[in-house]
CSV table of C-alpha atoms in Angstrom, one decimal:
chain,number,residue,atom,x,y,z
L,1,MET,CA,127.4,93.8,124.9
L,2,ARG,CA,127.7,96.5,122.2
L,3,LEU,CA,125.0,97.3,119.7
L,4,ASN,CA,124.7,96.0,116.2
L,5,ASN,CA,125.7,92.5,117.2
L,6,TYR,CA,122.2,91.3,116.2
L,7,ALA,CA,121.2,93.6,113.4
L,8,HIS,CA,123.4,92.1,110.7
L,9,GLY,CA,123.8,88.5,111.8
L,10,ASN,CA,124.4,86.5,108.6
L,11,THR,CA,121.7,88.2,106.6
L,12,ARG,CA,123.9,90.7,104.9
L,13,GLY,CA,127.1,88.8,104.8
L,14,GLY,CA,128.7,88.4,101.3
L,15,GLU,CA,126.2,90.9,99.9
L,16,ASP,CA,128.7,92.1,97.3
L,17,LEU,CA,129.4,88.6,96.0
L,18,LYS,CA,127.5,86.6,93.5
L,19,ILE,CA,125.6,83.8,95.3
L,20,GLY,CA,127.7,81.2,93.6
L,21,GLU,CA,130.8,82.6,95.2
L,22,GLN,CA,129.6,82.3,98.8
L,23,TYR,CA,130.4,79.6,101.2
L,24,SER,CA,128.4,76.4,101.6
L,25,PRO,CA,125.8,75.2,102.2
L,26,LEU,CA,124.8,77.1,99.1
L,27,PHE,CA,121.1,76.1,99.1
L,28,ALA,CA,120.8,77.7,102.6
L,29,VAL,CA,122.2,81.0,101.3
L,30,ILE,CA,119.8,80.9,98.4
L,31,ARG,CA,116.9,79.9,100.6
L,32,ASP,CA,117.5,82.9,102.9
L,33,LYS,CA,117.8,85.3,99.9
L,34,LEU,CA,114.6,84.1,98.4
L,35,ARG,CA,112.8,84.2,101.7
L,36,ASP,CA,113.8,87.8,102.1
L,37,ARG,CA,112.7,88.7,98.6
L,38,ILE,CA,109.3,87.0,99.3
L,39,LEU,CA,108.8,88.8,102.6
L,40,GLN,CA,109.8,92.1,101.1
L,41,GLY,CA,107.1,91.7,98.5
L,42,GLU,CA,109.4,91.5,95.5
L,43,PHE,CA,107.7,88.1,94.8
L,44,ARG,CA,104.0,88.5,95.4
L,45,PRO,CA,101.7,85.7,96.4
L,46,GLY,CA,101.0,83.5,93.4
L,47,ALA,CA,104.2,84.6,91.5
L,48,ARG,CA,106.0,81.8,89.8
L,49,LEU,CA,109.6,81.0,90.9
L,50,VAL,CA,111.2,79.6,87.8
L,51,GLU,CA,114.2,77.5,88.5
L,52,SER,CA,116.0,78.4,85.2
L,53,ARG,CA,115.5,82.1,85.7
L,54,LEU,CA,116.7,82.0,89.3
L,55,SER,CA,119.6,79.9,88.4
L,56,ASP,CA,120.8,82.4,85.7
L,57,GLU,CA,120.2,85.3,88.0
L,58,MET,CA,122.1,83.9,90.9
L,59,ALA,CA,124.9,82.2,88.9
L,60,VAL,CA,124.3,78.8,90.3
L,61,SER,CA,123.0,75.4,89.0
L,62,ARG,CA,119.4,74.4,89.4
L,63,ILE,CA,120.1,71.9,92.1
L,64,PRO,CA,120.6,74.3,95.0
L,65,ILE,CA,117.7,76.4,93.7
L,66,ARG,CA,115.5,73.3,93.8
L,67,GLU,CA,116.7,72.5,97.3
L,68,ALA,CA,116.0,76.1,98.5
L,69,LEU,CA,112.5,76.0,97.0
L,70,ARG,CA,111.8,72.7,98.7
L,71,ALA,CA,112.9,74.2,102.1
L,72,LEU,CA,110.7,77.2,101.6
L,73,ALA,CA,107.8,74.9,100.7
L,74,ALA,CA,108.3,73.2,104.0
L,75,GLU,CA,108.1,76.6,105.7
L,76,GLY,CA,104.8,77.3,104.0
L,77,LEU,CA,106.2,80.2,101.9
L,78,VAL,CA,106.2,78.4,98.6
L,79,THR,CA,103.9,76.0,96.8
L,80,ILE,CA,105.3,73.3,94.5
L,81,GLU,CA,102.9,71.7,92.0
L,82,PRO,CA,103.5,68.9,89.4
L,83,ARG,CA,104.2,70.4,86.0
L,84,ARG,CA,103.7,73.9,87.2
L,85,GLY,CA,106.7,74.2,89.4
L,86,ALA,CA,107.1,76.5,92.3
L,87,SER,CA,105.2,79.7,93.2
L,88,VAL,CA,104.9,82.0,96.2
L,89,ALA,CA,102.2,80.5,98.5
L,90,VAL,CA,98.7,82.1,98.4
L,91,LEU,CA,97.0,81.9,101.8
L,92,SER,CA,93.2,81.6,101.9
L,93,ASP,CA,91.5,84.1,104.2
L,94,GLU,CA,90.3,81.1,106.3
L,95,LEU,CA,93.7,79.6,106.7
L,96,ALA,CA,95.3,82.9,107.5
L,97,TYR,CA,92.7,83.6,110.2
L,98,ASN,CA,93.1,80.1,111.7
L,99,MET,CA,96.9,80.7,111.9
L,100,VAL,CA,96.4,84.1,113.5
L,101,GLU,CA,94.1,82.6,116.2
L,102,VAL,CA,96.7,79.9,117.1
L,103,ARG,CA,99.7,82.2,117.0
L,104,ALA,CA,97.9,84.9,119.1
L,105,ALA,CA,97.2,82.2,121.8
L,106,LEU,CA,100.8,80.9,121.7
L,107,GLU,CA,102.4,84.4,121.8
L,108,GLY,CA,100.2,85.3,124.7
L,109,LEU,CA,101.1,82.1,126.6
L,110,ASN,CA,104.8,82.7,125.8
L,111,ALA,CA,104.7,86.3,127.2
L,112,ARG,CA,102.8,85.2,130.3
L,113,LEU,CA,105.4,82.5,131.1
L,114,ALA,CA,108.3,84.9,130.4
L,115,ALA,CA,106.8,87.4,132.9
L,116,GLU,CA,106.4,84.7,135.4
L,117,ARG,CA,109.8,83.1,135.0
L,118,ARG,CA,111.9,86.2,134.4
L,119,ASP,CA,115.6,85.6,133.6
L,120,ASP,CA,117.9,88.5,134.1
L,121,ASP,CA,120.4,87.5,131.4
L,122,ALA,CA,117.7,87.0,128.8
L,123,ILE,CA,116.0,90.2,129.7
L,124,ALA,CA,119.3,92.1,129.3
L,125,GLU,CA,119.6,90.5,125.9
L,126,LEU,CA,116.1,91.5,124.9
L,127,GLN,CA,116.7,95.1,125.9
L,128,ILE,CA,119.7,95.2,123.6
L,129,ILE,CA,117.7,93.7,120.8
L,130,LEU,CA,114.9,96.1,121.4
L,131,GLU,CA,117.2,99.1,121.3
L,132,GLU,CA,118.7,97.8,118.0
L,133,GLY,CA,115.3,97.3,116.6
L,134,MET,CA,114.1,100.8,117.5
L,135,GLN,CA,117.2,102.2,115.9
L,136,ALA,CA,116.8,100.1,112.7
L,137,ALA,CA,113.2,101.3,112.5
L,138,GLU,CA,114.2,104.9,112.8
L,139,ARG,CA,116.7,104.5,109.9
L,140,GLU,CA,114.1,102.5,108.0
L,141,ASP,CA,116.3,99.5,107.6
L,142,THR,CA,113.7,96.9,106.8
L,143,ASP,CA,116.2,94.0,106.5
L,144,ALA,CA,117.6,94.6,109.9
L,145,CYS,CA,114.1,95.1,111.4
L,146,ARG,CA,112.8,91.8,110.0
L,147,HIS,CA,115.9,89.9,111.3
L,148,LEU,CA,115.7,91.6,114.7
L,149,ASN,CA,112.0,91.0,115.0
L,150,ARG,CA,112.6,87.2,114.7
L,151,ILE,CA,115.5,87.3,117.2
L,152,PHE,CA,113.4,89.3,119.7
L,153,HIS,CA,110.6,86.7,119.6
L,154,GLU,CA,113.0,83.7,119.7
L,155,THR,CA,114.9,85.2,122.6
L,156,LEU,CA,111.6,85.9,124.5
L,157,ALA,CA,110.7,82.3,124.0
L,158,THR,CA,113.9,81.1,125.7
L,159,VAL,CA,112.8,82.8,129.0
L,160,THR,CA,109.9,80.4,129.4
L,161,GLY,CA,112.2,77.4,129.5
L,162,ASN,CA,109.6,75.4,127.7
L,163,PRO,CA,111.1,73.6,124.6
L,164,VAL,CA,107.7,72.3,123.4
L,165,LEU,CA,106.3,75.8,123.3
L,166,MET,CA,109.5,77.1,121.6
L,167,ASP,CA,109.3,74.4,118.9
L,168,LEU,CA,105.6,75.1,118.2
L,169,MET,CA,106.2,78.8,118.0
L,170,ASN,CA,109.2,78.5,115.7
L,171,SER,CA,107.3,76.3,113.3
L,172,LEU,CA,104.2,78.6,113.3
L,173,ARG,CA,106.4,81.7,112.7
L,174,ASP,CA,107.7,80.1,109.5
L,175,ARG,CA,104.2,79.2,108.4
L,176,THR,CA,102.7,82.7,109.2
L,177,ALA,CA,105.6,84.7,107.8
L,178,LEU,CA,103.5,85.9,104.8
L,179,VAL,CA,100.8,87.2,107.1
L,180,PHE,CA,103.1,88.9,109.6
L,181,ALA,CA,105.7,90.5,107.3
L,182,PRO,CA,105.1,94.3,107.8
L,183,SER,CA,104.1,95.9,104.5
L,184,ASN,CA,105.2,99.4,105.3
L,185,MET,CA,107.5,101.3,107.6
L,186,ARG,CA,104.6,102.7,109.7
L,187,ARG,CA,103.7,99.1,110.7
L,188,VAL,CA,107.4,98.3,111.3
L,189,LYS,CA,107.7,101.1,113.8
L,190,GLU,CA,104.4,100.0,115.5
L,191,ASN,CA,105.9,96.5,115.8
L,192,TRP,CA,108.8,97.8,117.9
L,193,ALA,CA,106.5,100.0,120.0
L,194,ASP,CA,104.5,96.8,120.7
L,195,HIS,CA,107.7,95.0,121.6
L,196,ALA,CA,108.7,97.7,124.0
L,197,GLN,CA,105.4,97.4,125.9
L,198,ILE,CA,105.6,93.6,126.0
L,199,LEU,CA,109.1,93.8,127.4
L,200,ARG,CA,108.2,96.4,130.1
L,201,ALA,CA,105.4,94.1,131.3
L,202,VAL,CA,107.7,91.1,131.4
L,203,ILE,CA,110.3,93.0,133.4
L,204,ALA,CA,107.6,94.2,135.8
L,205,GLY,CA,106.4,90.6,136.2
L,206,ASN,CA,102.9,91.6,135.1
L,207,VAL,CA,101.8,88.2,133.8
L,208,GLU,CA,98.3,89.1,132.6
L,209,LEU,CA,99.4,92.4,131.0
L,210,ALA,CA,102.3,90.7,129.2
L,211,GLY,CA,100.0,88.0,127.8
L,212,LEU,CA,97.4,90.5,126.8
L,213,LEU,CA,99.9,92.8,125.0
L,214,ALA,CA,101.5,89.9,123.1
L,215,THR,CA,98.1,88.6,122.0
L,216,GLN,CA,97.1,92.1,120.8
L,217,HIS,CA,100.5,92.4,119.0
L,218,VAL,CA,99.5,89.5,116.8
L,219,HIS,CA,96.1,90.9,116.1
L,220,ASN,CA,97.6,94.3,115.3
L,221,ALA,CA,99.9,92.7,112.7
L,222,ALA,CA,97.0,90.6,111.3
L,223,ARG,CA,94.9,93.8,111.0
L,224,ALA,CA,97.6,95.4,109.0
L,225,TYR,CA,97.7,92.4,106.7
L,226,VAL,CA,94.0,92.5,105.9
L,227,GLU,CA,94.0,96.2,105.4
L,228,GLU,CA,96.8,95.8,102.9
L,229,ARG,CA,94.7,93.3,101.0
L,230,GLY,CA,91.9,95.9,100.7
L,231,GLY,CA,89.2,94.7,103.1
L,232,VAL,CA,88.3,92.6,106.1
L,233,PRO,CA,86.8,89.2,105.2
L,234,PRO,CA,83.8,88.2,107.4
L,235,GLN,CA,85.7,85.7,109.6
L,236,TRP,CA,88.2,88.4,110.6
L,237,ALA,CA,85.4,90.6,111.9
L,238,ARG,CA,84.2,88.0,114.5
């Protein structure tokens, strides 16, 4: 399988076209664009997402904008309040910490099971994704890195063969996206170094090490999040 199959996916398709000129479902295209802009930090936590302004900017009606915002609200990235409209979600320190605890446990379990139930085809696929991710990090392509990061974790989850775990992790990744979106290129490169270590442990069948590294990977990302916010709240220091 040649490289760059994963890096672009559908995330950059139609980039030179106005949103309104792209194929349906339109709301999904808008949802993905807005999600990217939120995770890139263009829209900061608490920032209002005004339907009329987004509608004018993207050359579409308000209906697909409203549908996209509702979808992002279901993911936990957007808050919609009566009479105030939509804004980027603001996570309390306590909620963020609780989500980190749960995600760290699930990612650790996922990696342990992947090391125990190794699948040659999936591992070959993960090696390709890892190589693409490392290359994207070197050229500082944040869009490709973010897309490949999700694909890496989703593909690793398929190795376990546990659909319940996969569903839980996919749902939690959406809800924790604001916490785990890397804020700088240094952290992006550290992410891929973490991925390389996890994959080596999975390939070696080292169940305990794979779980430990995956759990630590979550805590590394969380530490970068709190450092970006300018301090470590008491509960994060436990």
